[in-house]
Amino acid sequence: MASKLKVQNNKGLWHGRFLTFETIESTNQWVLDNPKQCFDGDVVYAIEQTAGHGRFQRKWISQPERSITMSMVIWPQSMHDPILQGASMSTALAVRATLQEYNIESMVKWPNDVLADGRKTAGILAEYDSSHNILVIGIGINVNMTANDLSDPCLNQQHATSMSIQTAHGFNIAEVIASLIKNAETVINNLRKTGFEQLLTEWTRYDYLAGRKILVSTKDGFLSGSYSGLNENGKLRIIDENGQEHTFWTGDVSIKNID
Ligand code: BTN
């Protein structure tokens, strides 16, 4: 059950409204369940989520004042709107830019992670409902979480870190959100202006997988080999030990010999 909703404007940082729930199951799910209540650009923020999820329905925890769990609502302008292709990747780059503003070096890991010191600090979950033409981009950031907060073995936040673990100090959640909204507005506008190809170029600047041996797991099995970048559609390319190239739309990627 969702708690009372507070609606504010975004103080000029972003073109939509800022909707806050004290407690909600999942901000992504709320948008998907209530498409008619959402306008383009709305940001739905939960102080606490009780059933937050990541890719493959994995559990995603959120804690008041310790994490950011929010979703951005986008109404794609057409079926060719590059946001449909680049939602997760552009948002990961926006999160990276926000961490950089706080002097936290981070990299992006295909398809939807932001890693600081090689450990997951944020995850993105983009979901599209074609019947209502609504795209929801969920963002989870570990801000003030402690190692203990992140130690639950059932979490998708294993091997995770937080902004405060990385810097040994705490952060003001509202300030981090403001930075994130501003950076998201910039990357999404750029994506729409310059297209997906330019986003791929930007991605290569911060690509955590570059030059690594990786293991990709999908529901059909595993494949290991050398990461060979992303193709023009954003699919992951991997060269196996026989020199054969394989591409993936989806999957979990781990680093061989390190993870
Ligand atoms: C992942 O790493 O698999 C993605 C995690 C995405 C979590 C965010 S938190 C806000 C939004 N609501 C959800 O239930 N999930 C996303």
Short mmCIF file of N, CA, C and O in Angstrom, two decimals, residues 60-164:
data_model
loop_
_atom_site.label_atom_id
_atom_site.label_comp_id
_atom_site.label_asym_id
_atom_site.label_seq_id
_atom_site.Cartn_x
_atom_site.Cartn_y
_atom_site.Cartn_z
N TRP A 60 15.72 -5.25 -4.26
CA TRP A 60 16.57 -4.07 -4.15
C TRP A 60 16.18 -3.33 -2.88
O TRP A 60 15.04 -2.88 -2.77
N ILE A 61 17.08 -3.20 -1.93
CA ILE A 61 16.68 -2.58 -0.66
C ILE A 61 16.81 -1.07 -0.73
O ILE A 61 17.63 -0.53 -1.47
N SER A 62 15.97 -0.42 0.08
CA SER A 62 16.12 1.02 0.22
C SER A 62 15.89 1.36 1.68
O SER A 62 15.13 0.68 2.37
N GLN A 63 16.56 2.37 2.14
CA GLN A 63 16.44 2.76 3.54
C GLN A 63 16.36 4.26 3.63
O GLN A 63 17.14 4.95 2.97
N PRO A 64 15.44 4.76 4.47
CA PRO A 64 15.30 6.21 4.61
C PRO A 64 16.64 6.88 4.93
O PRO A 64 17.38 6.37 5.77
N GLU A 65 16.91 7.96 4.25
CA GLU A 65 18.13 8.76 4.47
C GLU A 65 19.43 8.03 4.09
O GLU A 65 20.51 8.55 4.25
N ARG A 66 19.31 6.78 3.64
CA ARG A 66 20.53 6.05 3.30
C ARG A 66 20.62 5.73 1.82
O ARG A 66 21.69 5.37 1.33
N SER A 67 19.47 5.77 1.15
CA SER A 67 19.51 5.40 -0.27
C SER A 67 18.59 6.31 -1.06
O SER A 67 17.70 6.95 -0.51
N ILE A 68 18.82 6.33 -2.36
CA ILE A 68 17.90 7.02 -3.26
C ILE A 68 17.20 5.95 -4.07
O ILE A 68 17.86 5.11 -4.71
N THR A 69 15.88 5.95 -4.01
CA THR A 69 15.11 5.05 -4.87
C THR A 69 14.06 5.92 -5.55
O THR A 69 13.18 6.47 -4.89
N MET A 70 14.19 6.08 -6.83
CA MET A 70 13.27 6.96 -7.55
C MET A 70 13.13 6.51 -9.00
O MET A 70 13.93 5.73 -9.51
N SER A 71 12.08 6.99 -9.63
CA SER A 71 11.82 6.64 -11.03
C SER A 71 11.51 7.91 -11.81
O SER A 71 10.80 8.79 -11.31
N MET A 72 12.02 7.98 -13.00
CA MET A 72 11.71 9.12 -13.89
C MET A 72 10.74 8.62 -14.95
O MET A 72 10.92 7.53 -15.50
N VAL A 73 9.75 9.44 -15.22
CA VAL A 73 8.73 9.07 -16.20
C VAL A 73 9.01 9.79 -17.52
O VAL A 73 9.22 11.01 -17.53
N ILE A 74 9.06 9.03 -18.58
CA ILE A 74 9.27 9.64 -19.91
C ILE A 74 8.18 9.15 -20.84
O ILE A 74 7.90 7.94 -20.88
N TRP A 75 7.60 10.07 -21.55
CA TRP A 75 6.70 9.68 -22.63
C TRP A 75 7.51 9.74 -23.92
O TRP A 75 7.80 10.86 -24.41
N PRO A 76 7.88 8.62 -24.50
CA PRO A 76 8.67 8.67 -25.74
C PRO A 76 7.91 9.46 -26.82
O PRO A 76 6.68 9.39 -26.90
N GLN A 77 8.69 10.24 -27.59
CA GLN A 77 8.06 11.13 -28.57
C GLN A 77 7.60 10.37 -29.81
O GLN A 77 6.76 10.83 -30.56
N SER A 78 8.21 9.22 -30.07
CA SER A 78 7.80 8.36 -31.19
C SER A 78 8.47 7.00 -30.97
O SER A 78 9.28 6.85 -30.06
N MET A 79 8.18 6.06 -31.84
CA MET A 79 8.84 4.75 -31.73
C MET A 79 10.33 4.86 -32.04
O MET A 79 11.11 3.96 -31.76
N HIS A 80 10.74 5.99 -32.66
CA HIS A 80 12.16 6.17 -33.01
C HIS A 80 12.89 7.04 -31.99
O HIS A 80 14.04 7.40 -32.19
N ASP A 81 12.21 7.41 -30.92
CA ASP A 81 12.85 8.24 -29.89
C ASP A 81 14.05 7.47 -29.33
O ASP A 81 13.89 6.35 -28.81
N PRO A 82 15.28 8.03 -29.43
CA PRO A 82 16.46 7.30 -28.95
C PRO A 82 16.40 6.95 -27.47
O PRO A 82 17.13 6.06 -27.00
N ILE A 83 15.51 7.59 -26.73
CA ILE A 83 15.42 7.27 -25.30
C ILE A 83 14.97 5.82 -25.10
O ILE A 83 15.34 5.18 -24.11
N LEU A 84 14.22 5.30 -26.07
CA LEU A 84 13.75 3.91 -25.92
C LEU A 84 14.94 2.94 -25.96
O LEU A 84 14.93 1.90 -25.34
N GLN A 85 15.95 3.30 -26.71
CA GLN A 85 17.13 2.44 -26.83
C GLN A 85 18.16 2.76 -25.73
O GLN A 85 18.85 1.88 -25.26
N GLY A 86 18.22 4.02 -25.36
CA GLY A 86 19.34 4.44 -24.51
C GLY A 86 18.96 4.82 -23.09
O GLY A 86 19.76 5.45 -22.40
N ALA A 87 17.78 4.40 -22.64
CA ALA A 87 17.31 4.85 -21.31
C ALA A 87 18.28 4.44 -20.19
O ALA A 87 18.76 5.29 -19.43
N SER A 88 18.59 3.14 -20.11
CA SER A 88 19.43 2.68 -18.99
C SER A 88 20.84 3.25 -19.09
O SER A 88 21.41 3.71 -18.11
N MET A 89 21.38 3.21 -20.32
CA MET A 89 22.78 3.63 -20.48
C MET A 89 22.94 5.13 -20.21
O MET A 89 23.88 5.55 -19.54
N SER A 90 22.00 5.94 -20.71
CA SER A 90 22.15 7.39 -20.50
C SER A 90 21.96 7.71 -19.02
O SER A 90 22.67 8.56 -18.47
N THR A 91 21.05 7.01 -18.37
CA THR A 91 20.83 7.30 -16.95
C THR A 91 22.03 6.85 -16.12
O THR A 91 22.43 7.53 -15.16
N ALA A 92 22.64 5.73 -16.49
CA ALA A 92 23.86 5.30 -15.78
C ALA A 92 24.94 6.38 -15.92
O ALA A 92 25.66 6.69 -14.96
N LEU A 93 25.02 6.99 -17.10
CA LEU A 93 26.02 8.06 -17.28
C LEU A 93 25.67 9.29 -16.45
O LEU A 93 26.57 9.99 -15.94
N ALA A 94 24.38 9.54 -16.28
CA ALA A 94 23.97 10.68 -15.43
C ALA A 94 24.35 10.41 -13.97
O ALA A 94 24.84 11.31 -13.27
N VAL A 95 24.16 9.18 -13.53
CA VAL A 95 24.55 8.84 -12.15
C VAL A 95 26.06 8.98 -12.00
O VAL A 95 26.57 9.54 -11.02
N ARG A 96 26.80 8.51 -13.00
CA ARG A 96 28.26 8.63 -12.96
C ARG A 96 28.68 10.09 -12.82
O ARG A 96 29.57 10.43 -12.04
N ALA A 97 28.01 10.96 -13.58
CA ALA A 97 28.36 12.39 -13.52
C ALA A 97 28.06 12.96 -12.14
O ALA A 97 28.83 13.79 -11.61
N THR A 98 26.99 12.49 -11.53
CA THR A 98 26.67 12.95 -10.17
C THR A 98 27.74 12.49 -9.18
O THR A 98 28.22 13.28 -8.35
N LEU A 99 28.14 11.24 -9.28
CA LEU A 99 29.20 10.76 -8.36
C LEU A 99 30.47 11.58 -8.55
O LEU A 99 31.15 11.94 -7.59
N GLN A 100 30.75 11.88 -9.82
CA GLN A 100 31.95 12.68 -10.11
C GLN A 100 31.89 14.05 -9.42
O GLN A 100 32.88 14.55 -8.91
N GLU A 101 30.68 14.64 -9.40
CA GLU A 101 30.54 15.95 -8.72
C GLU A 101 30.89 15.85 -7.24
O GLU A 101 31.23 16.84 -6.62
N TYR A 102 30.76 14.64 -6.69
CA TYR A 102 31.14 14.44 -5.28
C TYR A 102 32.54 13.81 -5.17
O TYR A 102 32.89 13.21 -4.15
N ASN A 103 33.30 13.93 -6.25
CA ASN A 103 34.67 13.41 -6.28
C ASN A 103 34.75 11.91 -6.08
O ASN A 103 35.73 11.40 -5.53
N ILE A 104 33.72 11.20 -6.51
CA ILE A 104 33.78 9.73 -6.49
C ILE A 104 33.95 9.26 -7.92
O ILE A 104 33.08 9.48 -8.77
N GLU A 105 35.10 8.65 -8.18
CA GLU A 105 35.36 8.12 -9.53
C GLU A 105 34.52 6.88 -9.72
O GLU A 105 34.50 6.00 -8.85
N SER A 106 33.82 6.79 -10.83
CA SER A 106 33.03 5.58 -11.07
C SER A 106 33.02 5.26 -12.56
O SER A 106 33.39 6.09 -13.39
N MET A 107 32.58 4.05 -12.85
CA MET A 107 32.51 3.60 -14.24
C MET A 107 31.16 2.94 -14.45
O MET A 107 30.48 2.57 -13.50
N VAL A 108 30.81 2.78 -15.73
CA VAL A 108 29.52 2.16 -16.03
C VAL A 108 29.77 0.74 -16.52
O VAL A 108 30.75 0.46 -17.20
N LYS A 109 28.87 -0.14 -16.11
CA LYS A 109 29.02 -1.55 -16.50
C LYS A 109 27.73 -1.98 -17.20
O LYS A 109 26.64 -1.84 -16.62
N TRP A 110 27.88 -2.47 -18.42
CA TRP A 110 26.72 -2.91 -19.20
C TRP A 110 25.93 -3.95 -18.44
O TRP A 110 26.56 -4.83 -17.84
N PRO A 111 24.58 -3.90 -18.43
CA PRO A 111 23.83 -2.88 -19.14
C PRO A 111 23.39 -1.71 -18.27
O PRO A 111 22.96 -0.70 -18.81
N ASN A 112 23.49 -1.84 -16.94
CA ASN A 112 22.77 -0.84 -16.14
C ASN A 112 23.40 -0.51 -14.79
O ASN A 112 22.70 -0.09 -13.88
N ASP A 113 24.69 -0.77 -14.63
CA ASP A 113 25.29 -0.55 -13.31
C ASP A 113 26.27 0.61 -13.31
O ASP A 113 26.89 0.91 -14.33
N VAL A 114 26.42 1.19 -12.13
CA VAL A 114 27.46 2.18 -11.93
C VAL A 114 28.33 1.65 -10.79
O VAL A 114 27.83 1.32 -9.72
N LEU A 115 29.63 1.54 -11.07
CA LEU A 115 30.55 0.93 -10.11
C LEU A 115 31.57 1.96 -9.64
O LEU A 115 32.15 2.67 -10.46
N ALA A 116 31.79 1.98 -8.35
CA ALA A 116 32.89 2.78 -7.81
C ALA A 116 33.88 1.78 -7.23
O ALA A 116 33.46 0.86 -6.50
N ASP A 117 35.13 1.93 -7.57
CA ASP A 117 36.13 0.99 -7.09
C ASP A 117 35.76 -0.45 -7.48
O ASP A 117 35.99 -1.40 -6.72
N GLY A 118 35.14 -0.60 -8.63
CA GLY A 118 34.74 -1.93 -9.12
C GLY A 118 33.55 -2.53 -8.40
O GLY A 118 33.21 -3.68 -8.63
N ARG A 119 32.90 -1.76 -7.53
CA ARG A 119 31.77 -2.32 -6.76
C ARG A 119 30.51 -1.52 -7.06
O ARG A 119 30.53 -0.29 -7.21
N LYS A 120 29.40 -2.26 -7.07
CA LYS A 120 28.14 -1.63 -7.49
C LYS A 120 27.68 -0.56 -6.50
O LYS A 120 27.54 -0.81 -5.31
N THR A 121 27.44 0.63 -7.03
CA THR A 121 26.99 1.75 -6.22
C THR A 121 25.57 2.14 -6.60
O THR A 121 24.82 2.70 -5.80
N ALA A 122 25.22 1.87 -7.85
CA ALA A 122 23.88 2.23 -8.31
C ALA A 122 23.45 1.27 -9.41
O ALA A 122 24.28 0.71 -10.13
N GLY A 123 22.13 1.10 -9.53
CA GLY A 123 21.57 0.26 -10.60
C GLY A 123 20.40 0.98 -11.23
O GLY A 123 19.72 1.79 -10.57
N ILE A 124 20.17 0.70 -12.48
CA ILE A 124 19.09 1.34 -13.24
C ILE A 124 18.16 0.23 -13.75
O ILE A 124 18.65 -0.81 -14.20
N LEU A 125 16.88 0.47 -13.69
CA LEU A 125 15.92 -0.49 -14.27
C LEU A 125 14.92 0.28 -15.11
O LEU A 125 14.05 0.98 -14.58
N ALA A 126 15.08 0.18 -16.44
CA ALA A 126 14.14 0.86 -17.35
C ALA A 126 13.08 -0.13 -17.79
O ALA A 126 13.40 -1.25 -18.19
N GLU A 127 11.82 0.27 -17.70
CA GLU A 127 10.71 -0.60 -18.10
C GLU A 127 9.76 0.22 -18.99
O GLU A 127 9.50 1.39 -18.69
N TYR A 128 9.26 -0.41 -20.03
CA TYR A 128 8.42 0.30 -21.00
C TYR A 128 7.08 -0.40 -21.12
O TYR A 128 7.03 -1.62 -21.32
N ASP A 129 6.00 0.37 -21.00
CA ASP A 129 4.66 -0.18 -21.21
C ASP A 129 4.16 0.37 -22.55
O ASP A 129 3.81 1.54 -22.65
N SER A 130 4.19 -0.49 -23.56
CA SER A 130 3.86 -0.01 -24.90
C SER A 130 2.38 0.33 -25.03
O SER A 130 2.01 1.20 -25.80
N SER A 131 1.52 -0.28 -24.21
CA SER A 131 0.10 0.02 -24.37
C SER A 131 -0.22 1.45 -23.93
O SER A 131 -1.15 2.06 -24.44
N HIS A 132 0.56 1.99 -23.00
CA HIS A 132 0.35 3.40 -22.59
C HIS A 132 1.47 4.30 -23.09
O HIS A 132 1.49 5.48 -22.77
N ASN A 133 2.40 3.74 -23.84
CA ASN A 133 3.58 4.47 -24.31
C ASN A 133 4.25 5.25 -23.18
O ASN A 133 4.46 6.46 -23.26
N ILE A 134 4.55 4.55 -22.10
CA ILE A 134 5.19 5.20 -20.95
C ILE A 134 6.46 4.43 -20.60
O ILE A 134 6.45 3.19 -20.51
N LEU A 135 7.52 5.20 -20.42
CA LEU A 135 8.82 4.60 -20.07
C LEU A 135 9.13 5.03 -18.65
O LEU A 135 9.00 6.21 -18.32
N VAL A 136 9.50 4.08 -17.82
CA VAL A 136 9.89 4.42 -16.46
C VAL A 136 11.34 4.00 -16.26
O VAL A 136 11.72 2.88 -16.60
N ILE A 137 12.13 4.94 -15.77
CA ILE A 137 13.54 4.65 -15.54
C ILE A 137 13.77 4.70 -14.03
O ILE A 137 13.77 5.77 -13.42
N GLY A 138 13.93 3.51 -13.45
CA GLY A 138 14.14 3.43 -12.01
C GLY A 138 15.62 3.53 -11.69
O GLY A 138 16.46 2.95 -12.38
N ILE A 139 15.89 4.26 -10.62
CA ILE A 139 17.30 4.47 -10.22
C ILE A 139 17.42 4.14 -8.74
O ILE A 139 16.66 4.66 -7.92
N GLY A 140 18.36 3.28 -8.42
CA GLY A 140 18.65 3.01 -7.02
C GLY A 140 20.11 3.37 -6.77
O GLY A 140 20.99 2.88 -7.48
N ILE A 141 20.35 4.22 -5.78
CA ILE A 141 21.73 4.59 -5.45
C ILE A 141 21.98 4.33 -3.97
O ILE A 141 21.18 4.73 -3.11
N ASN A 142 23.07 3.63 -3.70
CA ASN A 142 23.47 3.42 -2.31
C ASN A 142 24.23 4.67 -1.88
O ASN A 142 25.36 4.89 -2.28
N VAL A 143 23.59 5.48 -1.06
CA VAL A 143 24.20 6.77 -0.71
C VAL A 143 24.91 6.65 0.65
O VAL A 143 26.14 6.63 0.71
N ASN A 144 24.11 6.57 1.72
CA ASN A 144 24.73 6.55 3.06
C ASN A 144 24.72 5.16 3.68
O ASN A 144 24.76 5.02 4.90
N MET A 145 24.63 4.14 2.86
CA MET A 145 24.55 2.78 3.41
C MET A 145 25.89 2.32 3.96
O MET A 145 26.94 2.64 3.42
N THR A 146 25.79 1.52 5.02
CA THR A 146 27.01 0.96 5.61
C THR A 146 27.25 -0.42 5.00
O THR A 146 26.35 -1.00 4.37
N ALA A 147 28.42 -0.98 5.26
CA ALA A 147 28.73 -2.32 4.75
C ALA A 147 27.71 -3.31 5.30
O ALA A 147 27.26 -4.23 4.62
N ASN A 148 27.30 -3.08 6.54
CA ASN A 148 26.32 -3.98 7.16
C ASN A 148 24.97 -3.91 6.43
O ASN A 148 24.32 -4.92 6.18
N ASP A 149 24.56 -2.69 6.06
CA ASP A 149 23.29 -2.53 5.32
C ASP A 149 23.31 -3.34 4.02
O ASP A 149 22.28 -3.77 3.54
N LEU A 150 24.50 -3.47 3.45
CA LEU A 150 24.60 -4.09 2.12
C LEU A 150 24.99 -5.57 2.18
O LEU A 150 25.27 -6.17 1.16
N SER A 151 24.96 -6.12 3.41
CA SER A 151 25.53 -7.47 3.54
C SER A 151 24.53 -8.60 3.34
O SER A 151 24.91 -9.76 3.30
N ASP A 152 23.23 -8.28 3.20
CA ASP A 152 22.22 -9.33 3.03
C ASP A 152 22.52 -10.15 1.78
O ASP A 152 22.54 -9.63 0.67
N PRO A 153 22.78 -11.47 1.93
CA PRO A 153 23.19 -12.26 0.77
C PRO A 153 22.10 -12.41 -0.30
O PRO A 153 22.38 -12.77 -1.43
N CYS A 154 20.82 -12.12 0.03
CA CYS A 154 19.79 -12.26 -1.02
C CYS A 154 19.70 -11.02 -1.89
O CYS A 154 18.85 -10.93 -2.78
N LEU A 155 20.52 -10.05 -1.62
CA LEU A 155 20.36 -8.80 -2.34
C LEU A 155 21.05 -8.78 -3.68
O LEU A 155 22.08 -9.41 -3.87
N ASN A 156 20.49 -7.95 -4.54
CA ASN A 156 21.16 -7.65 -5.80
C ASN A 156 22.30 -6.67 -5.55
O ASN A 156 22.94 -6.21 -6.47
N GLN A 157 22.50 -6.30 -4.32
CA GLN A 157 23.56 -5.34 -4.00
C GLN A 157 24.80 -6.04 -3.43
O GLN A 157 25.59 -5.43 -2.73
N GLN A 158 24.93 -7.36 -3.71
CA GLN A 158 26.15 -8.05 -3.28
C GLN A 158 27.32 -7.41 -4.00
O GLN A 158 27.15 -6.91 -5.10
N HIS A 159 28.46 -7.51 -3.45
CA HIS A 159 29.66 -6.87 -3.99
C HIS A 159 29.42 -5.37 -4.15
O HIS A 159 29.90 -4.75 -5.08
N ALA A 160 28.60 -4.84 -3.26
CA ALA A 160 28.19 -3.44 -3.44
C ALA A 160 28.97 -2.52 -2.53
O ALA A 160 29.61 -2.95 -1.57
N THR A 161 28.89 -1.26 -2.86
CA THR A 161 29.46 -0.23 -2.00
C THR A 161 28.46 0.93 -1.98
O THR A 161 27.39 0.84 -2.59
N SER A 162 28.82 1.97 -1.27
CA SER A 162 27.93 3.14 -1.23
C SER A 162 28.81 4.39 -1.34
O SER A 162 30.03 4.31 -1.17
N MET A 163 28.16 5.51 -1.58
CA MET A 163 28.92 6.76 -1.67
C MET A 163 29.64 7.03 -0.35
O MET A 163 30.79 7.46 -0.35
N SER A 164 28.98 6.72 0.76
CA SER A 164 29.64 7.03 2.04
C SER A 164 30.75 6.04 2.37
O SER A 164 31.76 6.42 2.96
#
